[in-house]
Short mmCIF file of C-alpha atoms in Angstrom, two decimals:
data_model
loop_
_atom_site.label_atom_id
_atom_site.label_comp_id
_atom_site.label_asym_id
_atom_site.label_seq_id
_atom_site.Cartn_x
_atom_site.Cartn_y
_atom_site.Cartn_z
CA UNK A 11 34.16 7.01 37.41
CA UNK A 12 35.74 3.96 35.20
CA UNK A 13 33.30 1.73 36.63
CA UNK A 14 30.11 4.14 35.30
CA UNK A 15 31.87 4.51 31.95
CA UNK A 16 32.96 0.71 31.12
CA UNK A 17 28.77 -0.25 32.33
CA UNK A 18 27.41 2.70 30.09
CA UNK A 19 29.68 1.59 26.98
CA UNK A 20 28.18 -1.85 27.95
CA UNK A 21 24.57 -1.07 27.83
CA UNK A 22 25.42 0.48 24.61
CA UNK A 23 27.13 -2.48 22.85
CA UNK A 24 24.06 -4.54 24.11
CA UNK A 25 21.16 -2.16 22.78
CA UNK A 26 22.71 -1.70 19.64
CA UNK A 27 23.34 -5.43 18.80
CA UNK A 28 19.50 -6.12 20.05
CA UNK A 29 18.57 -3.27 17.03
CA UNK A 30 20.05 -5.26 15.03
CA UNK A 31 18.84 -8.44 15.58
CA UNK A 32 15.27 -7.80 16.16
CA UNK A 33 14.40 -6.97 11.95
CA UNK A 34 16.10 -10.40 11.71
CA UNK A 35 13.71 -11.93 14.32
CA UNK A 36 10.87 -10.63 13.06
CA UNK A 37 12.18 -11.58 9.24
CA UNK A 38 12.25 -15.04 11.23
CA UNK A 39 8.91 -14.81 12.71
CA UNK A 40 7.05 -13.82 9.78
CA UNK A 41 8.62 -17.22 8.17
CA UNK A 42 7.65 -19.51 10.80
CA UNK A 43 3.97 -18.47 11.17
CA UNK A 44 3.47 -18.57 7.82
CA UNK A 45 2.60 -15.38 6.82
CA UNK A 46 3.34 -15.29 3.53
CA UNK A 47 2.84 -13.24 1.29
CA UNK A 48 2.40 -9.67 3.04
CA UNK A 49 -0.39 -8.46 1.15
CA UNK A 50 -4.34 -9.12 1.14
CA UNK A 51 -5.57 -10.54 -1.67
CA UNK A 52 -9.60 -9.73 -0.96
CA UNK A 53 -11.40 -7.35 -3.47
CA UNK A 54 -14.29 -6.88 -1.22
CA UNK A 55 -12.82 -3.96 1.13
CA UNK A 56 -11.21 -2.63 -2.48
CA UNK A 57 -14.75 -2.40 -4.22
CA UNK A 58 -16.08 -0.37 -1.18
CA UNK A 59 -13.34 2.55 -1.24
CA UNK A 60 -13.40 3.07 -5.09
CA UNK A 61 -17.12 2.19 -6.37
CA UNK A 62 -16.45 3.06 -9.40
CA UNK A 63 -14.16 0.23 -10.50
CA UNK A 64 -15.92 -2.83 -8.64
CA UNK A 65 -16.52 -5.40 -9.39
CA UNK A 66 -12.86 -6.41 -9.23
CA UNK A 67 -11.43 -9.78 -10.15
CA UNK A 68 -8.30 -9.89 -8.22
CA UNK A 69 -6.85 -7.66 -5.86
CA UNK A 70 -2.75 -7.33 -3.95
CA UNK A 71 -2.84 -4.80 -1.55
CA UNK A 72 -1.29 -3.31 1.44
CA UNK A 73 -2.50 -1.47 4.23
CA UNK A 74 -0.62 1.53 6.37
CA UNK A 75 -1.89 -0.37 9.51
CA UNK A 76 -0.98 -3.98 8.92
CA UNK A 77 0.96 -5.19 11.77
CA UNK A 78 1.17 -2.06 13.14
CA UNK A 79 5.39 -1.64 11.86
CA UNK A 80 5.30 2.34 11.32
CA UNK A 81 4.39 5.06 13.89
CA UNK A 82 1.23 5.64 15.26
CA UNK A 83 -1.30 7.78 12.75
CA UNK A 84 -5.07 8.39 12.49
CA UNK A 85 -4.59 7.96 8.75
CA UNK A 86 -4.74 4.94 6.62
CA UNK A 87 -3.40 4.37 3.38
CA UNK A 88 -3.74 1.50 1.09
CA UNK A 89 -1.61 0.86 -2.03
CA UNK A 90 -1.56 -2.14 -4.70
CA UNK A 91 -3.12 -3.35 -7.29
CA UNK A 92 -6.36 -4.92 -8.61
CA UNK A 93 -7.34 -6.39 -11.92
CA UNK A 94 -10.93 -5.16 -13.31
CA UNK A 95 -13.57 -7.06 -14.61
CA UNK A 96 -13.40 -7.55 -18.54
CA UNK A 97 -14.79 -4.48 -20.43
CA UNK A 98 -14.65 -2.12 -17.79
CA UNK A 99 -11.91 -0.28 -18.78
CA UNK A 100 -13.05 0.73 -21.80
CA UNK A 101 -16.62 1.67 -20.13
CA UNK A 102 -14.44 4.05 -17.60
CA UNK A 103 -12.37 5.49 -20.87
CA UNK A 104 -15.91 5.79 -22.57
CA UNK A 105 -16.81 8.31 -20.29
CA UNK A 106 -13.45 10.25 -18.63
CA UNK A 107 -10.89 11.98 -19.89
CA UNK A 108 -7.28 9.68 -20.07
CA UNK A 109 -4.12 10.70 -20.55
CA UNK A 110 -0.55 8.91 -20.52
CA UNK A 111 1.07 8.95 -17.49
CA UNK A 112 3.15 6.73 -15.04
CA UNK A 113 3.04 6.50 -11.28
CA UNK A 114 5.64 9.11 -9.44
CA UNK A 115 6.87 7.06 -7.44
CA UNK A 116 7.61 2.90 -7.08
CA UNK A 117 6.42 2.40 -3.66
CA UNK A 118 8.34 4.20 -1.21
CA UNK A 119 6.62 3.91 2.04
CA UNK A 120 7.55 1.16 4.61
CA UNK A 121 4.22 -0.81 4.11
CA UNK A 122 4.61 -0.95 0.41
CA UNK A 123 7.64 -2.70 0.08
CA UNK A 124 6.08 -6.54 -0.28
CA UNK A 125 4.45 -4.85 -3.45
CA UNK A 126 7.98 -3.77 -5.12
CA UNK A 127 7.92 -5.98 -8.18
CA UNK A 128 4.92 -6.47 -8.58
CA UNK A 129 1.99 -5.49 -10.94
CA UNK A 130 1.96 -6.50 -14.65
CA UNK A 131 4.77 -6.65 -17.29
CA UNK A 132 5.67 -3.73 -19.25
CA UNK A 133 2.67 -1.60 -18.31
CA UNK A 134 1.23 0.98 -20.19
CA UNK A 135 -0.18 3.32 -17.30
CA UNK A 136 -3.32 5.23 -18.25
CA UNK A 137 -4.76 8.01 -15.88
CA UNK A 138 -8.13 9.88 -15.50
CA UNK A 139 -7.31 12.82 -13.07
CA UNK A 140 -11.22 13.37 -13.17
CA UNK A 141 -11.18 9.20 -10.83
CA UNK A 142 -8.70 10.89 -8.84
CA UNK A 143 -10.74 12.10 -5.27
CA UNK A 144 -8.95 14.51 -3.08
CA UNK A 145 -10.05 16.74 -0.23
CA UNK A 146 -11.65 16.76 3.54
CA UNK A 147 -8.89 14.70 4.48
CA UNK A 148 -8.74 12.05 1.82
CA UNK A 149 -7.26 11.52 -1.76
CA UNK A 150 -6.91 8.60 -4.15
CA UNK A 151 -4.71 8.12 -7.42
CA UNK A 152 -5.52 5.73 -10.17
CA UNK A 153 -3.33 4.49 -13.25
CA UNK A 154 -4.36 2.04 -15.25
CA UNK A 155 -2.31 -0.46 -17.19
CA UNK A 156 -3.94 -0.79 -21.23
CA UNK A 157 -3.01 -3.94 -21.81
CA UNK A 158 -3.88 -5.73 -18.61
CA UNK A 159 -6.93 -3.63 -17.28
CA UNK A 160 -5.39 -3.89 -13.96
CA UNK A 161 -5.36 -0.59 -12.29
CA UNK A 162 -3.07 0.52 -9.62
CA UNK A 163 -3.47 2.79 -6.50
CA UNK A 164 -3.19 4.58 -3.51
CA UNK A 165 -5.60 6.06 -1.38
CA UNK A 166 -5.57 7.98 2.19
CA UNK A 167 -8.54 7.65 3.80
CA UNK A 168 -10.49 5.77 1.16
CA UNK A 169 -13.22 5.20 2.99
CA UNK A 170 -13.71 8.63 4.33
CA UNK A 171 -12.72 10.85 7.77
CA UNK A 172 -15.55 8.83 9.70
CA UNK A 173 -13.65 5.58 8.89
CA UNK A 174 -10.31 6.75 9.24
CA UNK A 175 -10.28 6.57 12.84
CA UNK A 176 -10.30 2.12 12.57
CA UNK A 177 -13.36 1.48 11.93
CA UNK A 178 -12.28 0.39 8.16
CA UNK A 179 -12.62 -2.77 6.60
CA UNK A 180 -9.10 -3.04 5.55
#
């Protein structure tokens, strides 16, 4: 009876030191292969999910699938930002409805964290609930910053329930 309890207090000690080193190994991994920084920085896949905005100038964004760190889920979500092309701002304020308002949240989910910090100084966040999409299974939120025209976002299922499944671009 010892014997069992001394090898099951054992295998415990072991698993939970190799929890604890394996977010340092991959912190060490990520490093050494040169993956830096964590986010894509291409505006193409961007311009397809929100139209409206395109075309964009620069883009940071993350993806709920990228290296495949969370759980399992037939949903994608992006989040970041992108910066808009000169003038187009005040062609999207021409014709929708803005109002002042700041993001709810700073980037809570485990795949936005490379994007804490970032974004433009001081913004003054800008939102047209009519650029907003929601339903069938997808939804997008837009704020954009006045004085920078970069707009910020994050979007399940941008590119639709047919796409949601992998085929995306992201």
């Amino acid at each position: 009876m010892e014997r069992r309890k001394l090898f099951r207090i054992g295998i415990g000690i072991g698993m939970g030191a190799g929890t604890a080193v394996l977010p340092a190994w991959w912190a060490v991994r990520q490093v050494a292969s040169g993956t830096d920084p964590d986010w894509h920085t291409d505006p193409a896949p961007l311009e397809q999910a929100f139209p409206l905005l395109g075309p964009l100038t620069e883009a940071t964004w993350v993806s709920s699938r990228d290296e495949d760190r969370g759980l399992p889920s037939p949903d994608l979500v992006i989040s970041g930002f992108a910066r808009l092309a000169p003038g187009k701002l005040d062609e999207l304020k021409a014709a929708h409805t803005f109002v002042s308002e700041e993001p709810a949240a700073d980037f809570s989910s485990w795949f936005e964290k490379p994007l804490k910090g970032e974004g433009p100084d001081a913004p003054q966040w800008i939102r047209s609930h009519e650029l907003d999409r929601g339903g069938d299974g997808f939804s997008t939120e837009l704020w954009f910053d006045r004085r920078s025209d970069t707009v910020r976002f994050r979007a399940l299922n941008p590119y639709g329930q047919g796409l949601a499944s992998g085929s995306h671009p992201a």
